[in-house]
JSON list of C-alpha atoms in Angstrom, two decimals:
[
{"chain": "A", "resi": 1, "resn": "MET", "atom": "CA", "xyz": [144.41, 114.52, 85.95]},
{"chain": "A", "resi": 2, "resn": "PRO", "atom": "CA", "xyz": [145.08, 118.22, 85.45]},
{"chain": "A", "resi": 3, "resn": "GLU", "atom": "CA", "xyz": [146.56, 118.43, 88.90]},
{"chain": "A", "resi": 4, "resn": "ALA", "atom": "CA", "xyz": [149.10, 115.29, 88.38]},
{"chain": "A", "resi": 5, "resn": "LEU", "atom": "CA", "xyz": [150.15, 117.68, 84.95]},
{"chain": "A", "resi": 6, "resn": "ARG", "atom": "CA", "xyz": [150.81, 120.69, 86.83]},
{"chain": "A", "resi": 7, "resn": "ALA", "atom": "CA", "xyz": [152.86, 119.18, 89.47]},
{"chain": "A", "resi": 8, "resn": "ASP", "atom": "CA", "xyz": [154.81, 117.19, 87.01]},
{"chain": "A", "resi": 9, "resn": "ALA", "atom": "CA", "xyz": [155.30, 120.29, 84.99]},
{"chain": "A", "resi": 10, "resn": "ARG", "atom": "CA", "xyz": [156.16, 122.07, 88.16]},
{"chain": "A", "resi": 11, "resn": "HIS", "atom": "CA", "xyz": [158.63, 119.27, 88.81]},
{"chain": "A", "resi": 12, "resn": "ASN", "atom": "CA", "xyz": [160.11, 119.56, 85.33]},
{"chain": "A", "resi": 13, "resn": "HIS", "atom": "CA", "xyz": [160.11, 123.40, 86.00]},
{"chain": "A", "resi": 14, "resn": "ASP", "atom": "CA", "xyz": [162.19, 123.10, 89.17]},
{"chain": "A", "resi": 15, "resn": "GLN", "atom": "CA", "xyz": [164.61, 120.24, 87.67]},
{"chain": "A", "resi": 16, "resn": "LEU", "atom": "CA", "xyz": [165.66, 122.47, 84.53]},
{"chain": "A", "resi": 17, "resn": "LEU", "atom": "CA", "xyz": [166.21, 125.36, 86.83]},
{"chain": "A", "resi": 18, "resn": "THR", "atom": "CA", "xyz": [168.52, 123.26, 89.23]},
{"chain": "A", "resi": 19, "resn": "ALA", "atom": "CA", "xyz": [170.11, 121.59, 86.03]},
{"chain": "A", "resi": 20, "resn": "ALA", "atom": "CA", "xyz": [170.77, 125.39, 84.59]},
{"chain": "A", "resi": 21, "resn": "ARG", "atom": "CA", "xyz": [172.22, 126.43, 87.47]},
{"chain": "A", "resi": 22, "resn": "ALA", "atom": "CA", "xyz": [174.76, 123.69, 87.83]},
{"chain": "A", "resi": 23, "resn": "ALA", "atom": "CA", "xyz": [175.46, 123.93, 83.91]},
{"chain": "A", "resi": 24, "resn": "PHE", "atom": "CA", "xyz": [176.06, 127.62, 83.80]},
{"chain": "A", "resi": 25, "resn": "ALA", "atom": "CA", "xyz": [177.96, 127.50, 86.92]},
{"chain": "A", "resi": 26, "resn": "GLU", "atom": "CA", "xyz": [180.33, 124.74, 85.40]},
{"chain": "A", "resi": 27, "resn": "HIS", "atom": "CA", "xyz": [180.40, 126.21, 81.55]},
{"chain": "A", "resi": 28, "resn": "GLY", "atom": "CA", "xyz": [179.19, 129.59, 81.77]},
{"chain": "A", "resi": 29, "resn": "THR", "atom": "CA", "xyz": [176.23, 131.19, 80.02]},
{"chain": "A", "resi": 30, "resn": "GLU", "atom": "CA", "xyz": [176.73, 129.25, 76.79]},
{"chain": "A", "resi": 31, "resn": "ALA", "atom": "CA", "xyz": [176.25, 126.03, 78.47]},
{"chain": "A", "resi": 32, "resn": "SER", "atom": "CA", "xyz": [174.38, 123.48, 75.93]},
{"chain": "A", "resi": 33, "resn": "LEU", "atom": "CA", "xyz": [170.80, 123.71, 76.53]},
{"chain": "A", "resi": 34, "resn": "ARG", "atom": "CA", "xyz": [170.90, 119.67, 75.46]},
{"chain": "A", "resi": 35, "resn": "ASP", "atom": "CA", "xyz": [172.99, 119.18, 78.55]},
{"chain": "A", "resi": 36, "resn": "ILE", "atom": "CA", "xyz": [171.13, 121.03, 80.91]},
{"chain": "A", "resi": 37, "resn": "ALA", "atom": "CA", "xyz": [167.76, 119.15, 79.50]},
{"chain": "A", "resi": 38, "resn": "ARG", "atom": "CA", "xyz": [169.44, 115.77, 80.08]},
{"chain": "A", "resi": 39, "resn": "ARG", "atom": "CA", "xyz": [170.90, 116.54, 83.61]},
{"chain": "A", "resi": 40, "resn": "ALA", "atom": "CA", "xyz": [167.22, 117.66, 84.33]},
{"chain": "A", "resi": 41, "resn": "GLY", "atom": "CA", "xyz": [166.02, 114.19, 83.14]},
{"chain": "A", "resi": 42, "resn": "VAL", "atom": "CA", "xyz": [163.52, 115.89, 80.24]},
{"chain": "A", "resi": 43, "resn": "GLY", "atom": "CA", "xyz": [163.79, 116.17, 76.66]},
{"chain": "A", "resi": 44, "resn": "ILE", "atom": "CA", "xyz": [165.04, 119.50, 75.05]},
{"chain": "A", "resi": 45, "resn": "GLY", "atom": "CA", "xyz": [161.19, 119.97, 73.72]},
{"chain": "A", "resi": 46, "resn": "THR", "atom": "CA", "xyz": [160.31, 120.30, 77.43]},
{"chain": "A", "resi": 47, "resn": "LEU", "atom": "CA", "xyz": [162.96, 122.68, 77.91]},
{"chain": "A", "resi": 48, "resn": "TYR", "atom": "CA", "xyz": [161.94, 125.07, 75.17]},
{"chain": "A", "resi": 49, "resn": "ARG", "atom": "CA", "xyz": [158.28, 124.45, 76.38]},
{"chain": "A", "resi": 50, "resn": "HIS", "atom": "CA", "xyz": [159.31, 126.01, 79.79]},
{"chain": "A", "resi": 51, "resn": "PHE", "atom": "CA", "xyz": [161.91, 128.46, 78.44]},
{"chain": "A", "resi": 52, "resn": "PRO", "atom": "CA", "xyz": [161.59, 128.92, 74.66]},
{"chain": "A", "resi": 53, "resn": "THR", "atom": "CA", "xyz": [165.31, 130.88, 74.67]},
{"chain": "A", "resi": 54, "resn": "ARG", "atom": "CA", "xyz": [168.28, 130.78, 76.43]},
{"chain": "A", "resi": 55, "resn": "GLU", "atom": "CA", "xyz": [167.51, 134.33, 77.57]},
{"chain": "A", "resi": 56, "resn": "ALA", "atom": "CA", "xyz": [163.96, 132.87, 78.84]},
{"chain": "A", "resi": 57, "resn": "LEU", "atom": "CA", "xyz": [166.27, 130.75, 81.07]},
{"chain": "A", "resi": 58, "resn": "LEU", "atom": "CA", "xyz": [168.61, 133.56, 82.35]},
{"chain": "A", "resi": 59, "resn": "GLN", "atom": "CA", "xyz": [166.07, 135.97, 83.06]},
{"chain": "A", "resi": 60, "resn": "THR", "atom": "CA", "xyz": [164.19, 133.09, 85.11]},
{"chain": "A", "resi": 61, "resn": "LEU", "atom": "CA", "xyz": [167.42, 132.42, 87.07]},
{"chain": "A", "resi": 62, "resn": "MET", "atom": "CA", "xyz": [168.59, 135.72, 87.47]},
{"chain": "A", "resi": 63, "resn": "ARG", "atom": "CA", "xyz": [165.63, 137.92, 87.90]},
{"chain": "A", "resi": 64, "resn": "ASP", "atom": "CA", "xyz": [165.59, 137.56, 91.92]},
{"chain": "A", "resi": 65, "resn": "ARG", "atom": "CA", "xyz": [169.03, 138.88, 92.03]},
{"chain": "A", "resi": 66, "resn": "PHE", "atom": "CA", "xyz": [168.37, 141.99, 89.73]},
{"chain": "A", "resi": 67, "resn": "ASP", "atom": "CA", "xyz": [165.23, 142.71, 91.46]},
{"chain": "A", "resi": 68, "resn": "GLY", "atom": "CA", "xyz": [167.20, 142.55, 94.47]},
{"chain": "A", "resi": 69, "resn": "LEU", "atom": "CA", "xyz": [169.83, 144.67, 93.03]},
{"chain": "A", "resi": 70, "resn": "GLY", "atom": "CA", "xyz": [167.01, 147.28, 92.43]},
{"chain": "A", "resi": 71, "resn": "ARG", "atom": "CA", "xyz": [165.79, 146.83, 95.79]},
{"chain": "A", "resi": 72, "resn": "ARG", "atom": "CA", "xyz": [169.07, 147.23, 97.44]},
{"chain": "A", "resi": 73, "resn": "ALA", "atom": "CA", "xyz": [169.53, 150.77, 95.30]},
{"chain": "A", "resi": 74, "resn": "ALA", "atom": "CA", "xyz": [166.32, 151.78, 96.91]},
{"chain": "A", "resi": 75, "resn": "GLY", "atom": "CA", "xyz": [167.88, 151.03, 100.45]},
{"chain": "A", "resi": 76, "resn": "LEU", "atom": "CA", "xyz": [171.42, 152.56, 99.94]},
{"chain": "A", "resi": 77, "resn": "PHE", "atom": "CA", "xyz": [169.55, 155.90, 98.90]},
{"chain": "A", "resi": 78, "resn": "ALA", "atom": "CA", "xyz": [169.19, 156.56, 102.82]},
{"chain": "A", "resi": 79, "resn": "GLU", "atom": "CA", "xyz": [173.06, 156.05, 103.29]},
{"chain": "A", "resi": 80, "resn": "PRO", "atom": "CA", "xyz": [174.63, 159.45, 104.34]},
{"chain": "A", "resi": 81, "resn": "SER", "atom": "CA", "xyz": [177.54, 159.15, 101.76]},
{"chain": "A", "resi": 82, "resn": "PRO", "atom": "CA", "xyz": [176.21, 159.25, 98.01]},
{"chain": "A", "resi": 83, "resn": "ARG", "atom": "CA", "xyz": [179.82, 157.93, 97.18]},
{"chain": "A", "resi": 84, "resn": "ASP", "atom": "CA", "xyz": [179.74, 155.24, 99.51]},
{"chain": "A", "resi": 85, "resn": "ALA", "atom": "CA", "xyz": [176.28, 154.04, 98.41]},
{"chain": "A", "resi": 86, "resn": "LEU", "atom": "CA", "xyz": [176.91, 154.21, 94.88]},
{"chain": "A", "resi": 87, "resn": "LEU", "atom": "CA", "xyz": [180.31, 152.02, 95.16]},
{"chain": "A", "resi": 88, "resn": "THR", "atom": "CA", "xyz": [178.52, 149.39, 97.44]},
{"chain": "A", "resi": 89, "resn": "TRP", "atom": "CA", "xyz": [175.86, 149.13, 94.83]},
{"chain": "A", "resi": 90, "resn": "LEU", "atom": "CA", "xyz": [178.28, 149.02, 91.67]},
{"chain": "A", "resi": 91, "resn": "THR", "atom": "CA", "xyz": [180.42, 146.22, 94.16]},
{"chain": "A", "resi": 92, "resn": "GLU", "atom": "CA", "xyz": [176.98, 144.18, 94.13]},
{"chain": "A", "resi": 93, "resn": "VAL", "atom": "CA", "xyz": [176.16, 144.75, 90.51]},
{"chain": "A", "resi": 94, "resn": "ALA", "atom": "CA", "xyz": [179.74, 143.48, 89.73]},
{"chain": "A", "resi": 95, "resn": "ALA", "atom": "CA", "xyz": [179.51, 140.50, 91.92]},
{"chain": "A", "resi": 96, "resn": "GLY", "atom": "CA", "xyz": [176.06, 139.70, 90.53]},
{"chain": "A", "resi": 97, "resn": "SER", "atom": "CA", "xyz": [177.25, 139.81, 87.04]},
{"chain": "A", "resi": 98, "resn": "ALA", "atom": "CA", "xyz": [179.71, 137.43, 87.88]},
{"chain": "A", "resi": 99, "resn": "THR", "atom": "CA", "xyz": [177.56, 134.45, 89.27]},
{"chain": "A", "resi": 100, "resn": "TYR", "atom": "CA", "xyz": [178.08, 133.07, 85.76]},
{"chain": "A", "resi": 101, "resn": "ARG", "atom": "CA", "xyz": [180.89, 133.38, 82.91]},
{"chain": "A", "resi": 102, "resn": "GLY", "atom": "CA", "xyz": [179.45, 135.20, 80.24]},
{"chain": "A", "resi": 103, "resn": "LEU", "atom": "CA", "xyz": [177.00, 137.00, 82.29]},
{"chain": "A", "resi": 104, "resn": "PRO", "atom": "CA", "xyz": [178.34, 140.20, 82.01]},
{"chain": "A", "resi": 105, "resn": "GLU", "atom": "CA", "xyz": [177.85, 140.24, 77.85]},
{"chain": "A", "resi": 106, "resn": "SER", "atom": "CA", "xyz": [174.28, 138.97, 78.56]},
{"chain": "A", "resi": 107, "resn": "VAL", "atom": "CA", "xyz": [173.62, 141.73, 80.75]},
{"chain": "A", "resi": 108, "resn": "MET", "atom": "CA", "xyz": [174.98, 144.61, 78.72]},
{"chain": "A", "resi": 109, "resn": "ALA", "atom": "CA", "xyz": [173.67, 143.06, 75.22]},
{"chain": "A", "resi": 110, "resn": "ALA", "atom": "CA", "xyz": [170.23, 143.00, 77.24]},
{"chain": "A", "resi": 111, "resn": "LEU", "atom": "CA", "xyz": [170.51, 146.45, 78.34]},
{"chain": "A", "resi": 112, "resn": "ARG", "atom": "CA", "xyz": [170.53, 147.56, 74.62]},
{"chain": "A", "resi": 113, "resn": "ASP", "atom": "CA", "xyz": [168.10, 145.00, 73.26]},
{"chain": "A", "resi": 114, "resn": "GLU", "atom": "CA", "xyz": [164.69, 146.08, 74.34]},
{"chain": "A", "resi": 115, "resn": "GLY", "atom": "CA", "xyz": [163.41, 142.60, 73.06]},
{"chain": "A", "resi": 116, "resn": "SER", "atom": "CA", "xyz": [165.35, 140.64, 74.99]},
{"chain": "A", "resi": 117, "resn": "GLU", "atom": "CA", "xyz": [163.89, 138.48, 77.96]},
{"chain": "A", "resi": 118, "resn": "LEU", "atom": "CA", "xyz": [166.50, 140.13, 80.06]},
{"chain": "A", "resi": 119, "resn": "HIS", "atom": "CA", "xyz": [165.74, 143.54, 79.36]},
{"chain": "A", "resi": 120, "resn": "ALA", "atom": "CA", "xyz": [163.06, 144.29, 81.92]},
{"chain": "A", "resi": 121, "resn": "SER", "atom": "CA", "xyz": [164.59, 143.24, 84.65]},
{"chain": "A", "resi": 122, "resn": "CYS", "atom": "CA", "xyz": [168.12, 144.86, 83.65]},
{"chain": "A", "resi": 123, "resn": "ALA", "atom": "CA", "xyz": [166.33, 148.12, 82.97]},
{"chain": "A", "resi": 124, "resn": "ALA", "atom": "CA", "xyz": [165.04, 148.20, 86.32]},
{"chain": "A", "resi": 125, "resn": "MET", "atom": "CA", "xyz": [167.89, 147.48, 88.00]},
{"chain": "A", "resi": 126, "resn": "ARG", "atom": "CA", "xyz": [169.57, 150.61, 85.75]},
{"chain": "A", "resi": 127, "resn": "ALA", "atom": "CA", "xyz": [166.70, 152.72, 86.67]},
{"chain": "A", "resi": 128, "resn": "ALA", "atom": "CA", "xyz": [167.59, 151.84, 90.20]},
{"chain": "A", "resi": 129, "resn": "GLY", "atom": "CA", "xyz": [171.05, 152.63, 89.96]},
{"chain": "A", "resi": 130, "resn": "SER", "atom": "CA", "xyz": [170.45, 155.76, 87.92]},
{"chain": "A", "resi": 131, "resn": "ARG", "atom": "CA", "xyz": [168.79, 157.28, 91.06]},
{"chain": "A", "resi": 132, "resn": "LEU", "atom": "CA", "xyz": [171.98, 156.59, 93.16]},
{"chain": "A", "resi": 133, "resn": "LEU", "atom": "CA", "xyz": [173.89, 158.70, 90.54]},
{"chain": "A", "resi": 134, "resn": "GLU", "atom": "CA", "xyz": [172.21, 161.13, 90.15]},
{"chain": "A", "resi": 135, "resn": "ARG", "atom": "CA", "xyz": [172.08, 161.59, 94.11]},
{"chain": "A", "resi": 136, "resn": "ALA", "atom": "CA", "xyz": [176.18, 161.47, 94.03]},
{"chain": "A", "resi": 137, "resn": "GLN", "atom": "CA", "xyz": [176.10, 163.68, 91.01]},
{"chain": "A", "resi": 138, "resn": "ALA", "atom": "CA", "xyz": [173.85, 166.42, 92.85]},
{"chain": "A", "resi": 139, "resn": "GLN", "atom": "CA", "xyz": [176.22, 166.14, 95.96]},
{"chain": "A", "resi": 140, "resn": "GLY", "atom": "CA", "xyz": [179.07, 166.88, 93.86]},
{"chain": "A", "resi": 141, "resn": "ALA", "atom": "CA", "xyz": [180.56, 163.26, 94.83]},
{"chain": "A", "resi": 142, "resn": "VAL", "atom": "CA", "xyz": [180.73, 162.06, 91.06]},
{"chain": "A", "resi": 143, "resn": "ARG", "atom": "CA", "xyz": [181.37, 163.88, 88.01]},
{"chain": "A", "resi": 144, "resn": "ALA", "atom": "CA", "xyz": [178.21, 165.30, 85.86]},
{"chain": "A", "resi": 145, "resn": "ASP", "atom": "CA", "xyz": [178.73, 163.78, 82.38]},
{"chain": "A", "resi": 146, "resn": "VAL", "atom": "CA", "xyz": [179.38, 159.92, 83.97]},
{"chain": "A", "resi": 147, "resn": "THR", "atom": "CA", "xyz": [176.14, 158.17, 82.77]},
{"chain": "A", "resi": 148, "resn": "THR", "atom": "CA", "xyz": [174.17, 154.99, 84.58]},
{"chain": "A", "resi": 149, "resn": "GLU", "atom": "CA", "xyz": [175.18, 152.90, 81.20]},
{"chain": "A", "resi": 150, "resn": "GLU", "atom": "CA", "xyz": [179.06, 153.91, 81.67]},
{"chain": "A", "resi": 151, "resn": "LEU", "atom": "CA", "xyz": [178.60, 152.78, 85.26]},
{"chain": "A", "resi": 152, "resn": "LEU", "atom": "CA", "xyz": [176.89, 149.20, 84.29]},
{"chain": "A", "resi": 153, "resn": "ALA", "atom": "CA", "xyz": [179.30, 148.62, 81.76]},
{"chain": "A", "resi": 154, "resn": "LEU", "atom": "CA", "xyz": [182.06, 149.61, 84.40]},
{"chain": "A", "resi": 155, "resn": "ALA", "atom": "CA", "xyz": [180.42, 147.05, 86.98]},
{"chain": "A", "resi": 156, "resn": "THR", "atom": "CA", "xyz": [180.18, 144.42, 84.00]},
{"chain": "A", "resi": 157, "resn": "GLY", "atom": "CA", "xyz": [183.71, 145.09, 83.20]},
{"chain": "A", "resi": 158, "resn": "VAL", "atom": "CA", "xyz": [184.95, 144.74, 86.60]},
{"chain": "A", "resi": 159, "resn": "ALA", "atom": "CA", "xyz": [183.00, 141.49, 86.89]},
{"chain": "A", "resi": 160, "resn": "TRP", "atom": "CA", "xyz": [184.77, 140.07, 83.28]},
{"chain": "A", "resi": 161, "resn": "ALA", "atom": "CA", "xyz": [187.89, 140.85, 84.91]},
{"chain": "A", "resi": 162, "resn": "GLY", "atom": "CA", "xyz": [187.20, 139.09, 87.79]},
{"chain": "A", "resi": 163, "resn": "GLU", "atom": "CA", "xyz": [186.59, 136.11, 85.83]},
{"chain": "A", "resi": 164, "resn": "GLN", "atom": "CA", "xyz": [189.90, 136.60, 84.53]},
{"chain": "A", "resi": 165, "resn": "SER", "atom": "CA", "xyz": [191.58, 136.55, 87.64]},
{"chain": "A", "resi": 166, "resn": "PRO", "atom": "CA", "xyz": [190.08, 134.01, 89.85]},
{"chain": "A", "resi": 167, "resn": "GLY", "atom": "CA", "xyz": [193.29, 133.76, 92.17]},
{"chain": "A", "resi": 168, "resn": "HIS", "atom": "CA", "xyz": [192.36, 137.37, 93.27]},
{"chain": "A", "resi": 169, "resn": "PRO", "atom": "CA", "xyz": [188.98, 137.63, 95.12]},
{"chain": "A", "resi": 170, "resn": "GLN", "atom": "CA", "xyz": [189.37, 141.22, 96.19]},
{"chain": "A", "resi": 171, "resn": "MET", "atom": "CA", "xyz": [189.66, 142.21, 92.36]},
{"chain": "A", "resi": 172, "resn": "ALA", "atom": "CA", "xyz": [186.36, 143.73, 91.62]},
{"chain": "A", "resi": 173, "resn": "GLN", "atom": "CA", "xyz": [186.48, 145.74, 94.84]},
{"chain": "A", "resi": 174, "resn": "ARG", "atom": "CA", "xyz": [189.68, 147.04, 93.91]},
{"chain": "A", "resi": 175, "resn": "LEU", "atom": "CA", "xyz": [189.03, 148.02, 90.51]},
{"chain": "A", "resi": 176, "resn": "LEU", "atom": "CA", "xyz": [185.70, 149.71, 91.57]},
{"chain": "A", "resi": 177, "resn": "SER", "atom": "CA", "xyz": [187.33, 151.60, 94.38]},
{"chain": "A", "resi": 178, "resn": "LEU", "atom": "CA", "xyz": [189.83, 152.70, 92.05]},
{"chain": "A", "resi": 179, "resn": "ALA", "atom": "CA", "xyz": [187.07, 153.96, 89.27]},
{"chain": "A", "resi": 180, "resn": "MET", "atom": "CA", "xyz": [185.65, 155.72, 92.17]},
{"chain": "A", "resi": 181, "resn": "THR", "atom": "CA", "xyz": [188.55, 157.84, 92.51]},
{"chain": "A", "resi": 182, "resn": "GLY", "atom": "CA", "xyz": [188.62, 158.46, 88.53]},
{"chain": "A", "resi": 183, "resn": "LEU", "atom": "CA", "xyz": [184.78, 159.24, 88.86]},
{"chain": "A", "resi": 184, "resn": "ALA", "atom": "CA", "xyz": [184.92, 162.03, 91.51]},
{"chain": "A", "resi": 185, "resn": "ARG", "atom": "CA", "xyz": [184.72, 165.68, 90.56]}
]
């Protein structure tokens, strides 16, 4: 019988994630948790057993993306142009932050709150970006007074701007390119 419960719990977990992706895509990160549970065909208590907070749900949905951004930064470290590597990574951070309306605010809040469910993934992503920034600064491609927090705020701000301009798909790339010009020594 425990096997059946584990299979049932796994099914509920997967259904909740599928429903959350759809709800967040439609309504942003502030989508109703009751609606997510309803879409998944479970009660709100089941949702909270699997995901005690909204952030826990977001963490589960976004962990692979944030971890991927950390790995991507490590891969870009070998690129010949530190400036281009940093711009590529920031563009991908902005794109990842735009996955769901409201996610940029959640990312920035998580970076400031060590108790946040999202903090560990966001902090690992920040550390990976720090290495790219330090390399660009050491090569003289970026001003020495720029911090990783400022770059992440810039990328999430660009993601937010993209949310406000859905008819301009290249907006994020253009804004980041302009910002990189301003960040140059």
